[in-house]
Amino acid sequence: MFRTAERRLENAARRAACLALRGKTGEKMCTRGKVLTVANMNPFVKTMEYAVRGPIVIRAGEIEQELAKGVKKSFTDVIRANIGDCHAVGQRPLTFIRQVSALCTYPELLNDPKMPSDAKDRASRILKACGGESIGAYSDSAGVRVIREDVAKYIAARDGHPCSPDDIFLSTGASDGIKNVMKLTMTGETGNKRAGVMIPIPQYPLYTATIAEYNAHPIGYFLDEDNGWALSIDELKRSISEARTQCQPRAIVIINPGNPTGQVLTRKNIEDIIKFAKEENLLLMADEVYQHNVYAAESEFHSFKKVLMEMGSPYSDMEMASFMSTSKGYMGECGFRGGYSEVINFDPEVKAMLVKSISAKLCSSVSGQAVMDVVVNPPQPGEPSYELFNKEKTEVLSQLAEKAKMVTETFNSMEGIRCNKVQGAMYAFPRITLPQKAIEAAKAKGQAPDAFYCFSLLEDTGICVVPGSGFGQLPGTFHFRTTILPPVAKLGEMMERFRQFHNNFLSKYS
Ligand SMILES: Cc1ncc(COP(=O)(O)O)c(C=O)c1O
C-alpha cells in the first residue's frame, strides 16, 4: 500500500518536472528517460554483428521455452548446431584438465590421495608462481610466468624453432588476444586513411565485429569454394588493390583450420600467403585455434610460424601473431576463457605498447591460464595420468573425425546441397541451391534467402544452424554453417530430420 502511494507521488513529481521542461513552443523536451539511446550511442557498436548468437539463436531459445510449456511441435527438442561450444552439447571434460583446475582452485585437494601426483605437481607449480600462491590473485598482465614458459616450450617442440616466453601473452580466450593485436594496427585516422584488415570471406564473425567496433575497413578476400576453400593469391591481390582507395591495408587474417569452412591449408598455400604478406607489408595474424582439429588423412596442420621460419630470410623476420585457445581442440573448455597469442619480430617499443594496453585490463582469468597450461603441458608417457588423458583425448578427436565424415557424406547425398570435405575444425559450410520460389518467398518476408531456409529449418525440425549471410559468401550463393559437435547418435538423428525437411522444402518451393 505504502509503496504504491510512494510510487504515485514519484510519478506525479516526474510529470511536473517534465511539464516544467516544455519549451516555449510547447514541444516536449523531457528526455530524462535514458542518457544512452540507440540514436546517441557509439555507432560502431551498433554496426557490429555476431551471427553465431544472432536472431535465429534467439528464436531457438523461444522454441525451447514453448516446448517446455507443452506446446506441441513435430519435434521434442532443439538441436543447437549454431555454435562451437562442445560441452554445451554433451562433450565431457577431460579428467586431468579438471583435476589440475580443481587443485588450483581448492588447494586443500593437494592432500587428497585420490588426486594423481602429476596433477598435484602441475597445480603446485602454477600456484607457487601465483601471487600469495592463489589463482585468486591478479597475475602479471601477460600471464603467469611459468605458464608462458610452458606455452613457449610447447610451440618450440611443435615447430622445431625457438620460442621465447617474452613473446607469449595469455588472454581471455583467443578472442581477447586477437582484439588486442588488431587494435595495434589501427591508424587513428578516418575515411580512406583508416586501417584495412584483410579477412577471409566466409569468416568467423569476431573479425567483422571487431573491425566494425574499431571503425576499421574489412578487406574481404573470397575463399575458393571450388578448390576446397583454399586461398587464391590472385583473389588476395584483387581484394587488396580494390581496397586501397578506401583504407590503408595493415594486416591479413588467416584462419587455419578454417571456421566456418573446415579446410586445412596446404603448406604451399601458406608459403604463398606469407610471400604475399611480405610483398604487401602486412602483419600476419594466424588464427590457429583449431590446430588439434585435423581429421582428413591427406591433411596436416602447418603452423604459420614453422613455415615462416623454414622459409628463411627475409620471411623469417616478418612480424606475425598467432592465436590459440582452450575452447577448441579436444578440450572444448570454452567457459574457462583461456587463450594465448605469440607475437614474433615485433618492434620492442610496439610490444611495450601491447603490454601497456593489456595492463589496463589487469590480466586474463587465471583459472583460464591454468587450463591453458594443461593443454600445452599434458601428461607425458610414464606419468600416472598419461593413459587416461590420451584415451579421453583420442576418443573426442576420433568421434569428431567420424562426425566430420558423416556430415560431409550426408549433405552430399542430398539434392541441391554441395559440401566440401570437412578436413578440420568443427563445422561444415554446405552450399544450397534454392528454388526461385523460395527466394521470392524470402524476399516477401524481408529475409535473406539462406536466413529464410534456416528459419524454416528451425521452425520445422528444431535444428538451429546459422545462415551463410552471417559469415559472408559470394553474392548469389547461399550456405549455412552447422557444427559437427552433437554426439554421434544425436547428429545422425539431426541429419535425418534435416533430410526430411530439405526434401519437403524442395517440393514445396519447386
Ligand atoms: C576461428 C576462431 N577464432 C577465435 C575464436 C574464439 O575463441 P575463444 O573462445 O578462445 O575466444 C573462435 C571461436 O569459435 C573461432 O572459431
XYZ file of C-alpha atoms and ligand atoms in Angstrom:
526
model
C 0.000 0.000 0.000
C 2.609 2.461 1.215
C 4.925 1.631 -1.695
C 2.126 2.162 -4.255
C 1.334 5.581 -2.793
C 5.008 6.448 -2.776
C 5.330 5.463 -6.458
C 2.273 7.571 -7.357
C 3.893 10.594 -5.719
C 7.129 9.964 -7.577
C 5.287 9.752 -10.892
C 3.420 12.964 -10.194
C 6.705 14.726 -9.378
C 8.222 13.406 -12.585
C 5.228 14.631 -14.630
C 5.549 18.071 -13.045
C 9.241 18.203 -13.839
C 8.501 17.236 -17.442
C 5.906 19.941 -17.801
C 8.359 22.493 -16.437
C 10.835 21.388 -19.081
C 8.489 22.002 -22.023
C 9.871 24.683 -24.299
C 8.142 27.878 -25.316
C 6.794 26.156 -28.406
C 5.118 23.605 -26.215
C 7.417 20.978 -27.697
C 8.108 18.193 -25.271
C 11.677 18.424 -24.045
C 11.546 15.856 -21.335
C 14.223 13.380 -22.340
C 15.007 12.244 -18.832
C 14.369 8.598 -19.608
C 17.808 7.419 -20.710
C 21.201 9.042 -21.037
C 22.087 6.471 -23.684
C 19.726 5.874 -26.566
C 20.168 3.931 -29.772
C 20.268 7.309 -31.530
C 23.146 8.717 -29.480
C 25.188 5.655 -28.534
C 28.511 4.589 -30.071
C 27.656 3.990 -33.759
C 30.450 1.449 -34.178
C 28.907 -0.828 -31.569
C 25.617 -0.584 -33.465
C 27.322 -1.685 -36.680
C 28.761 -4.828 -35.078
C 27.059 -8.115 -35.922
C 27.679 -11.561 -34.488
C 25.568 -14.095 -36.341
C 26.587 -17.081 -34.234
C 24.412 -15.646 -31.459
C 22.055 -13.698 -33.739
C 18.236 -13.668 -34.228
C 17.976 -17.315 -35.229
C 19.522 -18.328 -31.930
C 17.117 -16.079 -30.038
C 14.231 -17.814 -31.819
C 15.745 -21.216 -30.901
C 15.620 -20.147 -27.243
C 11.955 -19.144 -27.617
C 11.106 -22.500 -29.171
C 12.772 -24.260 -26.246
C 10.566 -22.249 -23.877
C 7.483 -23.151 -25.923
C 8.386 -26.856 -25.789
C 8.927 -26.607 -22.025
C 5.441 -25.087 -21.667
C 3.987 -28.086 -23.507
C 3.394 -26.504 -26.935
C 3.051 -29.403 -29.385
C 5.526 -29.500 -32.267
C 6.676 -32.193 -34.658
C 9.919 -32.434 -32.637
C 10.632 -32.590 -28.931
C 13.946 -30.757 -28.626
C 16.045 -28.036 -30.205
C 19.417 -29.181 -31.568
C 21.876 -26.329 -31.186
C 24.305 -26.734 -34.052
C 24.932 -22.999 -34.248
C 27.959 -22.546 -32.021
C 31.279 -24.302 -31.484
C 30.607 -24.958 -27.825
C 31.493 -28.628 -27.273
C 30.475 -29.081 -23.639
C 27.120 -27.386 -24.228
C 26.140 -30.287 -26.487
C 27.316 -33.051 -24.213
C 31.113 -33.450 -24.556
C 32.585 -34.461 -21.202
C 35.574 -32.562 -19.803
C 38.927 -34.363 -19.729
C 39.671 -35.692 -16.245
C 43.231 -34.348 -15.987
C 42.263 -30.823 -17.041
C 39.600 -30.672 -14.362
C 41.847 -32.248 -11.723
C 44.535 -29.603 -12.191
C 41.883 -26.913 -12.321
C 40.212 -28.218 -9.137
C 43.559 -28.420 -7.328
C 44.424 -24.855 -8.318
C 41.012 -23.642 -7.205
C 40.848 -25.578 -3.932
C 44.414 -26.384 -2.812
C 43.142 -28.466 0.122
C 42.776 -31.194 -2.514
C 46.577 -31.412 -2.671
C 46.203 -33.608 0.430
C 43.616 -35.843 -1.227
C 45.144 -39.276 -2.001
C 42.636 -39.746 -4.859
C 44.272 -36.934 -6.846
C 47.107 -38.194 -9.073
C 50.619 -36.961 -8.310
C 51.182 -35.450 -11.789
C 48.051 -33.304 -11.430
C 49.258 -32.215 -7.980
C 52.722 -31.372 -9.363
C 51.240 -29.228 -12.154
C 48.895 -27.421 -9.775
C 51.592 -26.813 -7.103
C 53.923 -25.365 -9.728
C 51.218 -23.000 -11.008
C 50.180 -21.984 -7.504
C 53.786 -21.250 -6.462
C 54.026 -18.846 -9.403
C 50.821 -17.001 -8.395
C 50.695 -14.030 -6.026
C 50.080 -15.359 -2.484
C 50.090 -18.847 -4.071
C 46.459 -18.336 -5.090
C 44.788 -18.237 -8.500
C 42.555 -15.650 -6.884
C 45.386 -13.118 -7.239
C 45.898 -10.996 -10.363
C 48.749 -12.315 -12.488
C 51.269 -10.265 -14.488
C 49.485 -8.561 -17.391
C 50.848 -11.088 -19.902
C 50.009 -14.005 -17.618
C 51.656 -16.273 -15.038
C 55.331 -16.619 -15.953
C 55.605 -20.423 -15.663
C 52.561 -20.871 -17.890
C 54.087 -18.593 -20.506
C 57.245 -20.709 -20.260
C 55.204 -23.866 -20.829
C 53.473 -22.290 -23.828
C 56.873 -21.343 -25.263
C 58.141 -24.925 -24.791
C 55.017 -26.296 -26.491
C 55.443 -24.016 -29.512
C 59.185 -24.747 -29.759
C 58.507 -28.504 -29.696
C 55.636 -28.177 -32.201
C 57.614 -26.107 -34.706
C 61.211 -27.105 -34.102
C 62.151 -23.434 -33.708
C 62.908 -21.465 -30.560
C 60.113 -19.565 -28.833
C 60.538 -17.035 -26.047
C 58.104 -16.746 -23.110
C 58.504 -12.983 -23.560
C 56.615 -13.328 -26.848
C 53.667 -15.074 -25.172
C 50.592 -13.200 -23.947
C 47.923 -15.189 -22.137
C 44.452 -13.914 -22.956
C 40.764 -14.252 -22.134
C 40.069 -16.781 -24.879
C 41.694 -16.285 -28.264
C 39.120 -13.530 -28.946
C 40.778 -11.183 -26.466
C 44.261 -11.825 -27.892
C 43.004 -11.213 -31.441
C 41.376 -7.937 -30.423
C 44.498 -6.816 -28.509
C 46.751 -7.360 -31.509
C 44.316 -5.994 -34.105
C 43.965 -2.828 -32.035
C 47.674 -2.125 -32.596
C 47.147 -1.939 -36.357
C 44.600 0.896 -36.172
C 45.785 4.167 -37.693
C 43.696 6.537 -35.592
C 42.528 8.146 -38.846
C 39.170 8.210 -40.583
C 37.917 7.823 -44.173
C 40.365 6.248 -46.557
C 43.187 6.662 -44.031
C 41.538 4.072 -41.787
C 43.282 0.758 -41.217
C 42.238 -2.066 -43.523
C 42.322 -5.649 -42.278
C 42.193 -8.499 -44.775
C 39.818 -11.238 -43.687
C 38.573 -14.391 -45.371
C 35.023 -14.496 -46.666
C 33.357 -16.542 -45.285
C 34.885 -15.621 -41.933
C 34.381 -16.140 -38.238
C 32.229 -13.106 -37.288
C 34.553 -11.981 -34.472
C 36.606 -10.391 -37.232
C 33.938 -8.271 -38.916
C 32.535 -7.384 -35.494
C 35.934 -6.209 -34.194
C 36.743 -4.324 -37.394
C 33.377 -2.526 -37.086
C 33.976 -1.791 -33.404
C 37.401 -0.281 -34.206
C 35.990 1.692 -37.154
C 38.441 -0.041 -39.493
C 37.803 -1.301 -43.013
C 37.246 -5.022 -43.715
C 39.069 -6.158 -46.845
C 37.245 -9.373 -47.628
C 39.014 -11.949 -49.771
C 36.813 -14.772 -51.024
C 37.928 -18.306 -50.267
C 37.828 -20.582 -53.292
C 34.925 -22.968 -52.677
C 35.592 -24.946 -55.864
C 39.125 -25.550 -54.667
C 38.358 -26.855 -51.163
C 38.125 -23.322 -49.709
C 41.797 -22.623 -50.490
C 43.168 -19.077 -50.565
C 43.801 -17.873 -54.083
C 46.676 -15.434 -54.342
C 45.013 -13.728 -57.325
C 41.987 -13.119 -55.135
C 44.176 -11.683 -52.359
C 45.685 -9.320 -54.937
C 42.277 -8.352 -56.296
C 40.840 -7.583 -52.886
C 43.782 -5.525 -51.668
C 44.052 -3.477 -54.828
C 40.318 -2.691 -54.786
C 40.529 -1.667 -51.129
C 43.460 0.715 -51.482
C 41.233 3.675 -52.294
C 39.214 3.042 -49.126
C 41.804 2.309 -46.443
C 45.409 1.640 -45.542
C 45.870 -2.155 -45.569
C 47.734 -3.182 -42.421
C 47.137 -6.839 -41.613
C 45.939 -10.132 -43.042
C 43.969 -12.660 -41.002
C 44.149 -16.328 -41.884
C 42.011 -18.892 -40.091
C 43.603 -22.340 -40.324
C 41.932 -24.835 -39.940
C 39.027 -22.762 -41.177
C 35.879 -21.590 -39.463
C 33.219 -21.797 -40.915
C 34.723 -23.610 -43.881
C 36.536 -26.566 -42.266
C 39.528 -26.564 -44.653
C 43.149 -27.204 -43.691
C 45.628 -25.132 -45.694
C 48.423 -26.858 -47.567
C 51.990 -25.871 -46.852
C 52.355 -24.454 -50.373
C 49.279 -22.278 -49.864
C 50.730 -20.970 -46.578
C 54.057 -20.166 -48.242
C 52.276 -18.205 -50.976
C 50.252 -16.261 -48.402
C 53.431 -15.402 -46.482
C 55.074 -14.157 -49.708
C 52.009 -12.068 -50.467
C 52.004 -10.547 -46.963
C 55.703 -9.749 -47.296
C 55.178 -8.033 -50.639
C 52.290 -6.006 -49.280
C 53.968 -5.232 -45.945
C 51.151 -6.715 -43.860
C 51.106 -8.023 -40.312
C 50.289 -11.743 -40.392
C 47.546 -12.744 -37.949
C 47.282 -16.542 -37.891
C 44.196 -17.816 -36.095
C 45.204 -21.377 -35.255
C 42.663 -22.212 -32.561
C 41.752 -25.460 -34.372
C 45.333 -26.744 -34.601
C 44.374 -30.032 -32.894
C 41.293 -30.489 -35.097
C 42.532 -32.119 -38.300
C 40.608 -35.188 -39.487
C 41.279 -35.799 -43.187
C 44.037 -38.330 -43.804
C 45.555 -36.167 -46.554
C 45.632 -33.021 -44.390
C 48.227 -31.868 -41.890
C 48.383 -28.789 -39.697
C 51.340 -26.500 -40.511
C 51.738 -23.569 -38.190
C 52.432 -20.241 -39.870
C 55.405 -19.751 -37.539
C 57.026 -23.026 -38.616
C 56.557 -22.314 -42.320
C 57.747 -18.720 -41.924
C 60.884 -19.846 -40.073
C 61.610 -22.575 -42.587
C 61.317 -20.143 -45.492
C 64.294 -18.298 -44.006
C 65.235 -14.667 -44.508
C 63.619 -12.252 -45.339
C 60.352 -14.080 -44.400
C 61.580 -15.296 -41.020
C 61.954 -11.636 -39.996
C 58.308 -10.814 -40.687
C 56.007 -9.657 -37.926
C 53.421 -12.241 -37.074
C 50.931 -13.005 -34.325
C 49.321 -16.399 -33.849
C 46.411 -17.300 -31.601
C 45.390 -20.374 -29.653
C 42.536 -21.221 -27.293
C 41.382 -23.698 -24.658
C 37.902 -23.578 -26.221
C 38.522 -25.891 -29.189
C 40.681 -28.939 -29.951
C 39.796 -31.973 -27.820
C 39.355 -29.800 -24.693
C 36.352 -27.663 -25.598
C 36.839 -25.685 -22.396
C 35.134 -22.522 -23.709
C 33.864 -21.320 -20.341
C 37.343 -21.039 -18.839
C 38.198 -18.374 -21.424
C 41.816 -19.465 -21.799
C 43.981 -18.460 -24.746
C 47.345 -17.153 -25.812
C 48.952 -15.026 -28.518
C 52.518 -15.425 -29.698
C 53.903 -12.264 -31.270
C 57.166 -12.536 -33.177
C 59.544 -9.994 -34.659
C 57.569 -7.089 -33.188
C 59.377 -3.799 -32.645
C 60.220 -3.861 -28.882
C 58.546 -0.485 -28.431
C 55.330 -1.782 -30.034
C 55.486 -4.829 -27.776
C 55.805 -2.492 -24.792
C 52.645 -0.716 -26.000
C 50.862 -4.068 -26.242
C 51.846 -4.810 -22.636
C 50.639 -1.368 -21.609
C 47.310 -1.770 -23.374
C 46.586 -5.157 -21.789
C 47.774 -3.854 -18.396
C 44.779 -1.554 -18.382
C 42.654 -4.729 -18.173
C 45.000 -6.103 -15.471
C 45.202 -9.692 -16.673
C 43.215 -12.557 -18.162
C 41.386 -15.060 -15.967
C 43.996 -17.034 -14.039
C 41.834 -20.175 -13.973
C 41.752 -19.954 -17.784
C 45.527 -19.592 -17.762
C 45.797 -22.766 -15.658
C 43.709 -24.709 -18.197
C 45.922 -23.366 -20.983
C 48.874 -24.756 -19.054
C 47.446 -28.281 -19.098
C 46.827 -28.039 -22.854
C 50.440 -27.110 -23.566
C 51.893 -29.345 -20.844
C 49.799 -32.535 -20.873
C 50.756 -35.753 -19.034
C 53.838 -37.440 -20.502
C 54.496 -41.181 -21.016
C 55.337 -42.732 -17.648
C 53.266 -40.212 -15.664
C 50.231 -41.619 -13.794
C 47.626 -39.722 -15.828
C 49.136 -40.309 -19.276
C 46.982 -43.236 -20.350
C 43.638 -41.861 -19.256
C 44.422 -38.449 -20.726
C 45.372 -39.968 -24.058
C 42.349 -42.253 -24.093
C 39.951 -39.369 -23.447
C 41.685 -37.087 -25.946
C 41.742 -39.747 -28.681
C 38.081 -40.588 -28.075
C 36.983 -36.974 -28.612
C 39.127 -36.489 -31.699
C 38.182 -39.788 -33.320
C 34.483 -39.072 -32.792
C 34.924 -35.650 -34.338
C 36.625 -37.303 -37.328
C 33.715 -39.750 -37.643
C 31.192 -36.902 -37.445
C 33.106 -34.797 -39.988
C 32.829 -37.685 -42.455
C 29.180 -38.393 -41.647
C 28.138 -34.781 -42.140
C 30.062 -34.315 -45.407
C 28.682 -37.538 -46.891
C 25.091 -36.964 -45.795
C 24.932 -33.425 -47.153
C 26.465 -34.518 -50.437
C 23.786 -37.208 -50.790
C 21.023 -34.552 -50.770
C 19.708 -32.958 -53.943
C 20.710 -29.285 -54.234
C 23.325 -29.396 -51.458
C 27.083 -29.492 -52.032
C 29.521 -29.704 -49.180
C 33.306 -29.517 -49.282
C 35.055 -32.130 -47.182
C 35.285 -31.169 -43.512
C 39.061 -31.601 -43.229
C 39.340 -29.929 -39.843
C 37.863 -27.510 -37.264
C 34.266 -28.186 -36.104
C 31.959 -27.060 -38.899
C 30.518 -27.780 -42.312
C 29.537 -24.923 -44.604
C 27.386 -26.521 -47.308
C 26.145 -24.646 -50.331
C 22.424 -24.826 -51.068
C 20.749 -24.254 -54.382
C 17.432 -22.645 -53.513
C 14.408 -22.787 -55.836
C 13.358 -19.404 -57.301
C 10.028 -19.625 -55.464
C 11.844 -19.917 -52.132
C 13.960 -16.886 -52.997
C 10.769 -14.940 -53.740
C 9.128 -16.138 -50.516
C 12.194 -14.945 -48.594
C 12.033 -11.566 -50.315
C 8.369 -11.222 -49.402
C 9.338 -11.800 -45.755
C 12.248 -9.343 -45.953
C 14.764 -12.110 -45.219
C 17.960 -13.205 -46.950
C 17.163 -16.476 -48.792
C 19.542 -18.534 -46.657
C 18.131 -16.987 -43.465
C 14.641 -17.930 -44.706
C 15.835 -21.501 -45.247
C 17.465 -21.697 -41.798
C 14.430 -20.196 -40.013
C 12.149 -22.695 -41.791
C 14.505 -25.497 -40.753
C 14.370 -24.339 -37.143
C 10.574 -23.997 -37.052
C 10.002 -27.376 -38.729
C 12.689 -29.505 -37.083
C 14.190 -27.673 -34.088
C 17.639 -27.702 -35.758
C 19.471 -24.429 -35.215
C 22.165 -23.592 -37.781
C 23.499 -20.205 -38.905
C 22.764 -18.710 -42.350
C 25.781 -18.189 -44.612
C 24.993 -14.480 -44.816
C 26.244 -14.179 -41.207
C 29.743 -15.230 -42.333
C 29.793 -13.661 -45.798
C 29.613 -15.556 -49.094
C 29.990 -14.915 -52.808
C 26.989 -12.841 -53.945
C 24.284 -15.064 -55.404
C 25.403 -18.142 -53.448
C 23.663 -19.474 -50.350
C 25.108 -21.504 -47.499
C 24.605 -22.336 -43.866
C 27.012 -23.345 -41.135
C 26.417 -26.308 -38.907
C 28.703 -27.593 -36.195
C 29.630 -31.285 -36.133
C 29.518 -31.321 -32.336
C 26.334 -33.108 -31.192
C 27.032 -36.692 -30.017
C 27.220 -39.233 -32.873
C 23.704 -40.648 -32.343
C 22.154 -37.190 -31.988
C 23.999 -35.954 -35.057
C 22.688 -38.970 -37.006
C 19.147 -38.085 -35.896
C 19.760 -34.456 -36.791
C 20.872 -35.391 -40.308
C 17.720 -37.493 -40.788
C 15.464 -34.642 -39.606
C 17.442 -32.391 -41.950
C 16.975 -34.669 -44.954
C 13.215 -34.817 -44.459
C 12.979 -31.065 -44.081
C 15.113 -30.440 -47.157
C 13.035 -32.763 -49.333
C 9.789 -31.141 -48.142
C 11.247 -27.670 -48.690
C 12.255 -28.545 -52.248
C 8.823 -29.993 -53.078
C 7.060 -27.006 -51.514
C 9.013 -24.391 -53.469
C 9.914 -26.193 -56.695
C 38.356 -19.111 -35.709
C 38.066 -18.748 -34.294
N 38.860 -17.871 -33.677
C 38.636 -17.491 -32.420
C 37.575 -17.998 -31.707
C 37.339 -17.518 -30.299
O 37.681 -18.479 -29.374
P 37.757 -18.188 -27.817
O 36.649 -18.951 -27.196
O 39.102 -18.709 -27.421
O 37.659 -16.730 -27.606
C 36.709 -18.912 -32.310
C 35.531 -19.424 -31.598
O 34.688 -20.104 -32.116
C 36.973 -19.302 -33.635
O 36.186 -20.170 -34.268
